[in-house]
Short mmCIF file of C-alpha atoms (C1' of nucleotides) in Angstrom, two decimals:
data_model
loop_
_atom_site.label_atom_id
_atom_site.label_comp_id
_atom_site.label_asym_id
_atom_site.label_seq_id
_atom_site.Cartn_x
_atom_site.Cartn_y
_atom_site.Cartn_z
CA UNK A 3 61.43 141.18 156.70
CA UNK A 4 57.75 140.43 156.39
CA UNK A 5 56.28 136.97 156.80
CA UNK A 6 55.04 135.48 153.53
CA UNK A 7 51.35 135.72 152.78
CA UNK A 8 50.83 131.97 152.68
CA UNK A 9 52.41 131.72 156.14
CA UNK A 10 50.05 134.41 157.47
CA UNK A 11 47.07 132.44 156.21
CA UNK A 12 48.42 129.25 157.77
CA UNK A 13 48.86 131.05 161.07
CA UNK A 14 45.31 132.41 160.88
CA UNK A 15 43.92 128.91 160.37
CA UNK A 16 46.06 127.28 163.05
CA UNK A 17 45.13 130.01 165.54
CA UNK A 18 41.45 129.40 164.94
CA UNK A 19 41.86 125.69 165.54
CA UNK A 20 44.11 126.08 168.58
CA UNK A 21 41.72 128.50 170.21
CA UNK A 22 38.85 126.10 169.78
CA UNK A 23 36.92 128.49 167.53
CA UNK A 24 36.97 125.92 164.74
CA UNK A 25 36.02 122.43 165.90
CA UNK A 26 36.84 119.00 164.56
CA UNK A 27 35.42 118.15 161.14
CA UNK A 28 34.14 121.68 160.72
CA UNK A 29 34.34 123.07 157.21
CA UNK A 30 36.84 125.86 156.58
CA UNK A 31 36.77 128.54 153.90
CA UNK A 32 37.38 127.40 150.34
CA UNK A 33 40.42 128.42 148.34
CA UNK A 34 38.47 131.12 146.53
CA UNK A 35 36.94 132.48 149.74
CA UNK A 36 40.32 132.65 151.45
CA UNK A 37 41.84 134.27 148.38
CA UNK A 38 39.26 137.04 148.54
CA UNK A 39 39.46 137.49 152.34
CA UNK A 40 43.22 137.90 152.27
CA UNK A 41 43.43 139.59 148.88
CA UNK A 42 45.75 136.99 147.42
CA UNK A 43 45.58 134.69 144.44
CA UNK A 44 43.88 131.34 144.67
CA UNK A 45 47.26 129.60 144.34
CA UNK A 46 48.57 131.34 147.44
CA UNK A 47 45.50 130.46 149.50
CA UNK A 48 45.79 126.96 148.11
CA UNK A 49 49.36 126.66 149.34
CA UNK A 50 48.31 127.44 152.91
CA UNK A 51 45.58 124.80 152.81
CA UNK A 52 47.77 122.20 151.11
CA UNK A 53 50.61 122.52 153.57
CA UNK A 54 48.31 122.29 156.57
CA UNK A 55 46.74 119.22 154.99
CA UNK A 56 50.17 117.66 154.53
CA UNK A 57 50.85 118.41 158.19
CA UNK A 58 47.69 116.52 159.18
CA UNK A 59 45.85 119.55 160.53
CA UNK A 60 43.29 119.72 157.75
CA UNK A 61 41.71 117.16 155.46
CA UNK A 62 40.54 117.93 151.95
CA UNK A 63 38.10 116.26 149.59
CA UNK A 64 37.72 117.17 145.98
CA UNK A 65 34.29 118.56 145.31
CA UNK A 66 33.40 118.80 148.99
CA UNK A 67 35.78 121.21 150.65
CA UNK A 68 38.41 121.48 153.37
CA UNK A 69 37.81 120.44 156.97
CA UNK A 70 39.51 120.51 160.34
CA UNK A 71 41.10 117.08 160.82
CA UNK A 72 39.81 114.98 163.70
CA UNK A 73 42.31 114.73 166.52
CA UNK A 74 41.35 111.15 167.22
CA UNK A 75 43.03 109.91 164.08
CA UNK A 76 46.31 111.53 164.98
CA UNK A 77 48.60 108.90 166.41
CA UNK A 78 51.20 110.14 168.81
CA UNK A 79 54.79 109.75 167.83
CA UNK A 80 57.92 109.19 169.83
CA UNK A 81 61.37 110.02 168.62
CA UNK A 82 64.37 107.73 168.83
CA UNK A 83 67.35 110.02 168.48
CA UNK A 84 71.04 109.31 168.10
CA UNK A 85 72.23 108.76 171.64
CA UNK A 86 75.54 110.56 171.09
CA UNK A 87 73.66 113.64 169.92
CA UNK A 88 71.31 113.42 172.89
CA UNK A 89 74.17 113.33 175.38
CA UNK A 90 75.93 116.22 173.70
CA UNK A 91 72.68 118.19 173.57
CA UNK A 92 72.48 118.20 177.36
CA UNK A 93 76.17 119.09 177.67
CA UNK A 94 77.17 115.64 178.83
CA UNK A 95 80.54 114.09 178.15
CA UNK A 96 79.92 111.40 175.54
CA UNK A 97 82.28 108.46 175.13
CA UNK A 98 82.05 105.00 173.73
CA UNK A 99 83.91 101.79 174.51
CA UNK A 100 84.02 98.76 172.23
CA UNK A 101 83.56 95.53 174.16
CA UNK A 102 83.23 93.03 171.35
CA UNK A 103 84.01 93.16 167.63
CA UNK A 104 84.01 89.72 166.06
CA UNK A 105 82.63 87.42 163.41
CA UNK A 106 80.45 84.59 164.64
CA UNK A 107 78.32 81.78 163.31
CA UNK A 108 74.66 82.80 163.21
CA UNK A 109 72.30 80.77 165.35
CA UNK A 110 68.75 80.46 164.10
CA UNK A 111 67.08 83.59 165.63
CA UNK A 112 69.93 85.84 164.52
CA UNK A 113 70.07 84.30 161.05
CA UNK A 114 66.31 84.77 160.62
CA UNK A 115 66.43 88.37 161.83
CA UNK A 116 69.22 89.13 159.35
CA UNK A 117 67.74 87.09 156.52
CA UNK A 118 70.83 84.92 156.07
CA UNK A 119 71.49 81.16 156.20
CA UNK A 120 71.68 79.50 159.60
CA UNK A 121 75.32 78.89 160.65
CA UNK A 122 76.63 81.41 158.12
CA UNK A 123 79.16 83.99 159.27
CA UNK A 124 77.87 87.34 160.55
CA UNK A 125 79.59 90.23 162.30
CA UNK A 126 78.79 91.17 165.87
CA UNK A 127 79.68 94.22 167.90
CA UNK A 128 78.93 95.23 171.46
CA UNK A 129 79.47 98.86 172.42
CA UNK A 130 78.76 100.81 175.56
CA UNK A 131 77.68 104.42 175.17
CA UNK A 132 78.73 106.46 178.20
CA UNK A 133 77.57 109.78 179.59
CA UNK A 134 80.13 111.32 181.92
CA UNK A 135 81.96 108.00 182.08
CA UNK A 136 78.83 106.20 183.30
CA UNK A 137 77.25 103.51 181.07
CA UNK A 138 74.02 104.83 179.54
CA UNK A 139 73.26 102.31 176.83
CA UNK A 140 74.57 98.99 175.56
CA UNK A 141 74.37 98.45 171.82
CA UNK A 142 74.62 94.87 170.60
CA UNK A 143 74.55 94.67 166.82
CA UNK A 144 74.55 91.86 164.29
CA UNK A 145 75.58 92.85 160.78
CA UNK A 146 75.07 91.18 157.42
CA UNK A 147 78.70 90.82 156.19
CA UNK A 148 77.66 90.87 152.53
CA UNK A 149 76.52 94.47 152.88
CA UNK A 150 79.31 95.83 155.08
CA UNK A 151 82.44 93.83 154.30
CA UNK A 152 84.90 95.96 156.26
CA UNK A 153 82.72 96.37 159.36
CA UNK A 154 85.28 94.75 161.65
CA UNK A 155 87.99 97.22 160.61
CA UNK A 156 86.08 100.31 161.75
CA UNK A 157 86.89 102.52 164.73
CA UNK A 158 83.52 102.92 166.38
CA UNK A 159 84.74 105.37 168.98
CA UNK A 160 84.93 107.91 166.14
CA UNK A 161 81.93 106.99 163.97
CA UNK A 162 78.93 105.10 165.36
CA UNK A 163 77.97 101.80 163.70
CA UNK A 164 74.72 103.33 162.53
CA UNK A 165 76.54 106.19 160.85
CA UNK A 166 79.07 103.86 159.24
CA UNK A 167 76.40 101.50 157.97
CA UNK A 168 74.30 104.29 156.45
CA UNK A 169 77.34 105.42 154.51
CA UNK A 170 78.18 102.02 152.97
CA UNK A 171 74.62 100.72 152.48
CA UNK A 172 72.05 103.49 151.99
CA UNK A 173 69.20 102.79 154.36
CA UNK A 174 65.74 102.53 152.92
CA UNK A 175 63.73 101.28 155.85
CA UNK A 176 63.89 100.75 159.59
CA UNK A 177 61.64 99.00 162.09
CA UNK A 178 61.65 99.38 165.83
CA UNK A 179 60.07 97.84 168.84
CA UNK A 180 60.38 99.14 172.36
CA UNK A 181 59.79 97.02 175.42
CA UNK A 182 60.58 96.75 179.09
CA UNK A 183 62.87 93.89 180.04
CA UNK A 184 64.88 92.60 182.97
CA UNK A 185 68.58 92.52 182.08
CA UNK A 186 70.50 89.26 182.39
CA UNK A 187 73.68 89.11 184.43
CA UNK A 188 75.94 89.82 181.44
CA UNK A 189 73.95 92.94 180.59
CA UNK A 190 74.07 94.05 184.24
CA UNK A 191 77.85 93.86 184.12
CA UNK A 192 78.00 95.86 180.91
CA UNK A 193 75.67 98.50 182.31
CA UNK A 194 77.48 98.51 185.65
CA UNK A 195 74.28 97.77 187.56
CA UNK A 196 74.77 96.62 191.13
CA UNK A 197 71.15 95.70 191.72
CA UNK A 198 68.73 94.46 189.09
CA UNK A 199 66.54 97.13 187.60
CA UNK A 200 64.14 97.19 184.64
CA UNK A 201 65.59 98.36 181.32
CA UNK A 202 64.23 99.86 178.14
CA UNK A 203 65.12 97.75 175.14
CA UNK A 204 64.87 99.05 171.59
CA UNK A 205 65.18 96.51 168.79
CA UNK A 206 66.03 98.10 165.45
CA UNK A 207 66.25 96.33 162.11
CA UNK A 208 67.47 98.33 159.13
CA UNK A 209 67.07 97.61 155.45
CA UNK A 210 68.87 98.81 152.37
CA UNK A 211 67.88 98.14 148.79
CA UNK A 212 69.96 94.93 148.79
CA UNK A 213 68.44 93.44 151.94
CA UNK A 214 68.62 93.51 155.71
CA UNK A 215 71.72 95.39 156.84
CA UNK A 216 71.74 94.92 160.56
CA UNK A 217 69.84 94.03 163.66
CA UNK A 218 70.56 96.01 166.81
CA UNK A 219 69.53 95.73 170.44
CA UNK A 220 69.82 98.92 172.48
CA UNK A 221 69.41 98.47 176.22
CA UNK A 222 69.33 101.31 178.76
CA UNK A 223 68.60 101.31 182.48
CA UNK A 224 65.08 102.51 183.24
CA UNK A 225 66.39 104.89 185.89
CA UNK A 226 68.69 106.71 183.48
CA UNK A 227 66.98 106.71 180.12
CA UNK A 228 63.58 107.44 178.69
CA UNK A 229 62.06 108.25 175.34
CA UNK A 230 60.31 111.54 174.82
CA UNK A 231 57.68 112.64 172.37
CA UNK A 232 55.89 115.82 171.51
CA UNK A 233 52.80 116.51 169.48
CA UNK A 234 51.52 119.97 168.73
CA UNK A 235 49.50 122.02 166.33
CA UNK A 236 52.12 124.72 166.11
CA UNK A 237 53.87 124.83 162.76
CA UNK B 2 48.19 109.63 131.65
CA UNK B 3 46.99 108.37 135.00
CA UNK B 4 49.73 109.35 137.46
CA UNK B 5 50.39 113.10 137.67
CA UNK B 6 53.65 114.42 136.31
CA UNK B 7 54.86 115.74 139.67
CA UNK B 8 54.29 112.28 141.15
CA UNK B 9 56.34 110.66 138.38
CA UNK B 10 59.22 113.00 139.12
CA UNK B 11 58.94 112.25 142.83
CA UNK B 12 59.03 108.53 142.07
CA UNK B 13 62.06 108.99 139.84
CA UNK B 14 63.93 110.76 142.63
CA UNK B 15 62.90 108.34 145.36
CA UNK B 16 63.88 105.37 143.18
CA UNK B 17 67.34 106.81 142.65
CA UNK B 18 67.83 107.28 146.37
CA UNK B 19 66.39 103.89 147.33
CA UNK B 20 68.61 102.10 144.83
CA UNK B 21 71.70 103.80 146.22
CA UNK B 22 72.46 105.55 142.94
CA UNK B 23 72.21 108.91 144.69
CA UNK B 24 74.10 109.05 147.98
CA UNK B 25 73.63 111.18 151.06
CA UNK B 26 74.27 114.88 150.67
CA UNK B 27 74.68 114.46 146.94
CA UNK B 28 73.32 117.29 144.84
CA UNK B 29 70.26 116.56 142.73
CA UNK B 30 69.13 118.30 139.56
CA UNK B 31 67.87 121.86 139.94
CA UNK B 32 64.29 122.84 139.25
CA UNK B 33 65.17 124.12 135.80
CA UNK B 34 67.16 121.00 134.91
CA UNK B 35 64.36 118.70 136.04
CA UNK B 36 61.83 120.80 134.16
CA UNK B 37 63.79 120.31 130.95
CA UNK B 38 64.49 116.59 131.51
CA UNK B 39 60.82 115.83 132.08
CA UNK B 40 59.43 118.44 129.70
CA UNK B 41 57.37 120.12 132.39
CA UNK B 42 57.22 123.64 133.75
CA UNK B 43 59.53 124.72 136.52
CA UNK B 44 56.58 124.92 138.93
CA UNK B 45 55.78 121.24 138.40
CA UNK B 46 59.39 120.17 138.94
CA UNK B 47 59.44 122.46 141.94
CA UNK B 48 56.42 120.71 143.43
CA UNK B 49 58.16 117.35 143.32
CA UNK B 50 61.24 118.75 145.06
CA UNK B 51 59.24 120.70 147.63
CA UNK B 52 57.09 117.75 148.66
CA UNK B 53 60.09 115.44 149.02
CA UNK B 54 61.77 118.14 151.09
CA UNK B 55 58.71 118.38 153.32
CA UNK B 56 58.85 114.60 153.69
CA UNK B 57 62.46 114.83 154.89
CA UNK B 58 63.97 113.01 151.92
CA UNK B 59 65.65 116.08 150.42
CA UNK B 60 67.04 119.28 151.84
CA UNK B 61 67.12 122.56 149.98
CA UNK B 62 69.15 125.71 150.33
CA UNK B 63 68.42 128.92 148.53
CA UNK B 64 71.24 129.78 146.18
CA UNK B 65 72.97 126.43 146.61
CA UNK B 66 70.66 123.73 145.36
CA UNK B 67 68.82 120.59 146.44
CA UNK B 68 70.49 117.64 148.14
CA UNK B 69 69.72 114.14 149.31
CA UNK B 70 69.02 114.44 153.03
CA UNK B 71 71.40 112.67 155.35
CA UNK B 72 69.83 109.67 156.97
CA UNK B 73 71.59 110.53 160.21
CA UNK B 74 69.40 113.53 160.83
CA UNK B 75 66.23 111.54 160.39
CA UNK B 76 64.92 110.73 163.82
CA UNK B 77 62.94 107.54 164.05
CA UNK B 78 59.41 107.75 165.24
CA UNK B 79 57.32 105.42 167.33
CA UNK B 80 53.58 105.43 167.36
CA UNK B 81 51.44 105.39 170.46
CA UNK B 82 48.08 104.16 169.28
CA UNK B 83 44.75 103.93 171.01
CA UNK B 84 44.94 100.67 172.92
CA UNK B 85 41.33 99.73 172.24
CA UNK B 86 41.96 100.08 168.50
CA UNK B 87 45.13 98.02 168.76
CA UNK B 88 43.36 95.15 170.50
CA UNK B 89 40.52 95.19 167.99
CA UNK B 90 43.03 95.33 165.12
CA UNK B 91 44.43 91.94 166.12
CA UNK B 92 40.94 90.50 166.61
CA UNK B 93 41.21 90.49 170.37
CA UNK B 94 38.23 90.91 172.68
CA UNK B 95 38.56 94.39 174.15
CA UNK B 96 36.96 95.32 177.43
CA UNK B 97 37.50 97.92 180.08
CA UNK B 98 36.79 97.97 183.79
CA UNK B 99 36.60 101.10 185.90
CA UNK B 100 38.40 100.66 189.23
CA UNK B 101 38.34 104.21 190.54
CA UNK B 102 36.38 107.32 189.61
CA UNK B 103 36.64 110.01 192.26
CA UNK B 104 37.55 113.55 193.13
CA UNK B 105 40.59 113.99 195.32
CA UNK B 106 42.74 116.70 196.79
CA UNK B 107 45.85 117.25 194.67
CA UNK B 108 49.17 116.62 196.36
CA UNK B 109 52.10 118.68 195.14
CA UNK B 110 53.42 116.55 192.24
CA UNK B 111 49.94 116.06 190.79
CA UNK B 112 49.04 119.72 191.21
CA UNK B 113 52.22 120.79 189.48
CA UNK B 114 51.72 118.36 186.59
CA UNK B 115 48.17 119.67 186.11
CA UNK B 116 49.06 123.30 186.64
CA UNK B 117 46.54 123.81 189.49
CA UNK B 118 46.83 124.91 193.12
CA UNK B 119 48.15 122.41 195.66
CA UNK B 120 45.28 120.86 197.69
CA UNK B 121 42.70 121.90 195.10
CA UNK B 122 40.16 119.34 193.92
CA UNK B 123 41.02 117.26 190.85
CA UNK B 124 39.36 114.21 189.30
CA UNK B 125 41.07 110.84 189.21
CA UNK B 126 40.22 107.68 187.33
CA UNK B 127 41.85 104.28 187.20
CA UNK B 128 40.84 101.95 184.38
CA UNK B 129 42.07 98.55 183.30
CA UNK B 130 42.11 97.82 179.58
CA UNK B 131 41.67 94.08 178.97
CA UNK B 132 42.42 91.87 176.01
CA UNK B 133 40.49 88.61 176.11
CA UNK B 134 39.63 89.28 179.76
CA UNK B 135 43.33 89.58 180.71
CA UNK B 136 44.67 92.94 181.96
CA UNK B 137 46.83 94.56 179.29
CA UNK B 138 47.20 98.12 180.53
CA UNK B 139 46.34 100.19 183.57
CA UNK B 140 45.41 103.81 182.94
CA UNK B 141 45.60 106.17 185.88
CA UNK B 142 44.49 109.66 184.96
CA UNK B 143 44.26 112.98 186.76
CA UNK B 144 41.96 115.55 185.20
CA UNK B 145 41.70 119.30 185.58
CA UNK B 146 38.06 119.73 186.73
CA UNK B 147 37.80 123.24 185.30
CA UNK B 148 38.16 121.86 181.77
CA UNK B 149 36.01 118.74 182.08
CA UNK B 150 33.34 119.45 184.66
CA UNK B 151 31.24 116.34 184.09
CA UNK B 152 34.16 113.90 183.90
CA UNK B 153 32.91 111.84 186.86
CA UNK B 154 29.54 111.24 185.19
CA UNK B 155 30.96 109.52 182.13
CA UNK B 156 30.70 105.83 181.25
CA UNK B 157 34.24 104.97 180.27
CA UNK B 158 33.41 101.43 179.21
CA UNK B 159 31.76 103.02 176.17
CA UNK B 160 34.00 106.00 175.39
CA UNK B 161 37.63 106.14 176.51
CA UNK B 162 38.70 109.08 178.70
CA UNK B 163 40.97 110.32 175.94
CA UNK B 164 38.11 110.37 173.46
CA UNK B 165 35.80 112.10 175.93
CA UNK B 166 38.37 114.74 176.83
CA UNK B 167 39.17 115.55 173.20
CA UNK B 168 35.48 116.20 172.60
CA UNK B 169 34.99 118.64 175.49
CA UNK B 170 38.37 120.40 175.37
CA UNK B 171 39.96 120.48 171.90
CA UNK B 172 43.51 119.21 172.31
CA UNK B 173 46.30 121.40 171.07
CA UNK B 174 49.37 119.66 172.40
CA UNK B 175 50.54 116.41 173.98
CA UNK B 176 53.79 115.30 175.55
CA UNK B 177 54.91 111.79 176.24
CA UNK B 178 57.69 109.99 177.97
CA UNK B 179 58.27 106.26 177.90
CA UNK B 180 60.28 104.43 180.49
CA UNK B 181 60.83 101.04 182.05
CA UNK B 182 59.70 100.72 185.65
CA UNK B 183 59.11 98.09 188.30
CA UNK B 184 55.45 98.09 189.31
CA UNK B 185 54.55 98.56 192.96
CA UNK B 186 52.32 96.07 194.73
CA UNK B 187 49.11 97.97 193.97
CA UNK B 188 49.93 98.03 190.26
CA UNK B 189 50.76 94.30 190.36
CA UNK B 190 47.30 93.63 191.71
CA UNK B 191 45.64 95.74 189.05
CA UNK B 192 47.65 94.02 186.31
CA UNK B 193 47.08 90.62 187.86
CA UNK B 194 50.82 89.90 188.03
CA UNK B 195 51.80 86.99 190.27
CA UNK B 196 55.54 87.63 190.06
CA UNK B 197 57.18 91.00 189.64
CA UNK B 198 58.07 91.85 186.08
CA UNK B 199 59.28 95.06 184.40
CA UNK B 200 56.60 97.27 182.89
CA UNK B 201 56.48 99.86 180.16
CA UNK B 202 55.17 103.17 181.47
CA UNK B 203 53.91 105.97 179.23
CA UNK B 204 53.30 109.36 180.81
CA UNK B 205 51.07 111.60 178.73
CA UNK B 206 50.18 115.21 179.43
CA UNK B 207 47.63 116.89 177.18
CA UNK B 208 46.97 120.57 176.65
CA UNK B 209 44.05 122.51 175.28
CA UNK B 210 43.95 126.23 174.55
CA UNK B 211 42.77 126.89 178.13
CA UNK B 212 45.51 124.94 179.87
CA UNK B 213 46.55 121.46 180.91
CA UNK B 214 43.66 119.07 180.55
CA UNK B 215 44.94 115.87 182.03
CA UNK B 216 47.90 113.83 183.12
CA UNK B 217 47.83 110.09 182.44
CA UNK B 218 50.02 107.18 183.41
CA UNK B 219 49.70 104.09 181.23
CA UNK B 220 51.39 100.96 182.58
CA UNK B 221 51.66 97.65 180.71
CA UNK B 222 53.55 94.46 181.54
CA UNK B 223 56.74 94.15 179.51
CA UNK B 224 55.86 90.59 178.55
CA UNK B 225 52.54 91.57 176.98
CA UNK B 226 53.01 94.97 175.44
CA UNK B 227 55.51 96.77 173.26
CA UNK B 228 55.61 99.83 171.07
CA UNK B 229 56.29 99.51 167.39
CA UNK B 230 57.64 101.94 164.85
CA UNK B 231 58.32 102.00 161.17
CA UNK B 232 60.35 104.30 158.98
CA UNK B 233 60.54 104.07 155.23
CA UNK B 234 61.32 106.03 152.13
CA UNK B 235 58.23 104.86 150.32
CA UNK B 236 55.76 107.66 149.75
"C1'" DA C 21 97.58 141.37 144.96
"C1'" DT C 22 93.36 142.53 147.16
"C1'" DA C 23 88.88 144.18 147.51
"C1'" DT C 24 84.63 145.10 145.15
"C1'" DT C 25 81.41 144.61 141.78
"C1'" DT C 26 78.89 142.00 138.52
"C1'" DA C 27 76.90 138.11 136.21
"C1'" DC C 28 74.68 134.01 136.79
"C1'" DC C 29 73.20 130.29 139.03
"C1'" DT C 30 70.11 128.57 142.70
"C1'" DT C 31 65.61 128.41 145.55
"C1'" DG C 32 61.50 131.28 147.34
"C1'" DT C 33 57.21 133.90 146.79
"C1'" DA C 34 53.26 135.39 144.19
"C1'" DT C 35 50.03 135.86 140.40
"C1'" DA C 36 46.87 134.87 136.41
"C1'" DT C 37 45.13 131.44 133.73
"C1'" DA C 38 43.35 127.03 131.94
"C1'" DC C 39 41.27 122.75 132.24
"C1'" DA C 40 40.19 118.24 134.79
"C1'" DA C 41 37.50 115.88 138.08
"C1'" DG C 42 34.52 115.01 142.25
"C1'" DA C 43 30.10 116.37 144.66
"C1'" DT C 44 25.65 118.53 144.98
"C1'" DG C 45 21.27 120.41 144.04
"C1'" DG C 46 17.91 121.92 140.87
"C1'" DC C 47 15.90 121.52 136.41
"C1'" DT C 48 14.28 119.06 132.50
"C1'" DT C 49 12.55 115.18 130.29
"C1'" DG C 50 10.74 110.47 129.91
"C1'" DC D 24 7.19 110.33 139.98
"C1'" DA D 25 11.71 109.14 138.70
"C1'" DA D 26 15.82 109.25 135.79
"C1'" DG D 27 18.91 111.86 133.59
"C1'" DC D 28 21.15 116.21 132.65
"C1'" DC D 29 23.24 120.45 133.72
"C1'" DA D 30 24.91 124.45 136.27
"C1'" DT D 31 27.89 125.36 139.79
"C1'" DC D 32 30.34 124.76 143.57
"C1'" DT D 33 34.62 122.39 145.31
"C1'" DT D 34 39.71 120.62 145.00
"C1'" DG D 35 43.52 118.89 141.73
"C1'" DT D 36 46.95 119.44 138.01
"C1'" DA D 37 49.72 122.18 134.97
"C1'" DT D 38 51.71 126.19 132.78
"C1'" DA D 39 53.93 130.81 131.95
"C1'" DT D 40 55.54 134.66 134.04
"C1'" DA D 41 57.62 137.98 137.27
"C1'" DC D 42 60.47 139.40 140.80
"C1'" DA D 43 62.98 138.57 145.37
"C1'" DA D 44 66.86 136.79 147.70
"C1'" DG D 45 70.85 133.66 148.79
"C1'" DG D 46 75.36 131.89 147.10
"C1'" DT D 47 79.38 131.39 143.99
"C1'" DA D 48 82.76 132.62 140.97
"C1'" DA D 49 84.59 135.28 137.49
"C1'" DA D 50 85.53 139.89 135.93
"C1'" DT D 51 86.81 144.38 137.25
"C1'" DA D 52 88.52 148.30 139.81
"C1'" DT D 53 91.54 149.90 143.40
#
DNA sequence: ATATTTACCTTGTATATACAAGATGGCTTG
DNA sequence: CAAGCCATCTTGTATATACAAGGTAAATAT
């Protein structure tokens, strides 16, 4: 099985950039030039350039040409993965225990974060995600009851809250912040921490088309959990 | 007609997913069906589907069809931006002070991280990035001297180390980890912290085609700095 | 009845062609 | 000299066509 022509051209371009032969903002061959060099049609050469542009490796300007993108503008990205998948990926034994599953009256900060009236009823759950029976992450979640009416009836040891919520209210947007915090005594108990240690806290708010679905706080001990990211030219 | 046809089809598909009309893993119209519905050629309909697939909103399978991607598989991304740009973006007064700029003998962990011989000479810099004259982040960086010979002669109050290094050794890859740590006493001094508080630590290793360029440790107080991320269907 | 072939759908790759639109430099005209 | 025009490069959009290759299900042969 041969590699497609457009993929060969992409590889040729990426190799030249990776090796340093083509520098930032340098002009690369036009569609017609590439088409002739590789004996392909313009549309095939175009596909290679377009896909590398979409990937952020090249920039194009109508009338001017195609250029090597400047690395400076590339922001580095970190992934937040599903913690159950992460544990399973490293052959850990994943389990989950439900600590709290209740409906409460929303105090002001919670109500604002969920976009509901103060003192209205919202659902709250607290789960502990375990790796090999040791607490790895505490998930405290506040849910807009209008968008997930039967939230309290779910079995979250089988399906995570995030998975359940995406099935009942299609997610359209999510926002995250990550910070370093010191856990309070309640959190220390949940995480089974004997001595205080800094924790990574991820705040995630998710939207669907009908409004804010939920507001989650994910807290993990700094000694056991970290976020990883990877940025490369390879494609 | 101002907006291109392929863009209209993309919008039509995205709208249907955002509104919840099309659910996860549901099959969407084939290229030929879309082409007929919108009175365009198959290649134009194909472009809409291909670009949404590239964006992670659809998945395609040869012989089977095109489907709405499952939200579960979408990993959420966090951006690590240039801290000087971030400060300027919120109208803060950015400044930078150079604490250390030296060549040292690499102990084992540093040598391994940089991919050089133990006890060989490497460059080290420690900078403090300030917002309104208050320390916001400490950057400790170890540099492979073979790839940035005149690193010690640079003025890092004008050009950040990252910017300088990308200009002399084209970056091809970067890896990050983020974790929550407790700063040691030296770091507390640098960050001007009177009481101990948890800090966010980003470790960044950068590669060029000739090898590992540098190894940086970026430490910020948890009370002053957080990472933000955003994920949306809009395109 | 079971196994195989065949027809027909799907997406994937590749080409040739046409025209639109942005950018540039040289030429013509006032 | 300067303003406008034009030829010519670039990328962008759109179409029609051809064949390859994966997947499913019905029709056929064993």
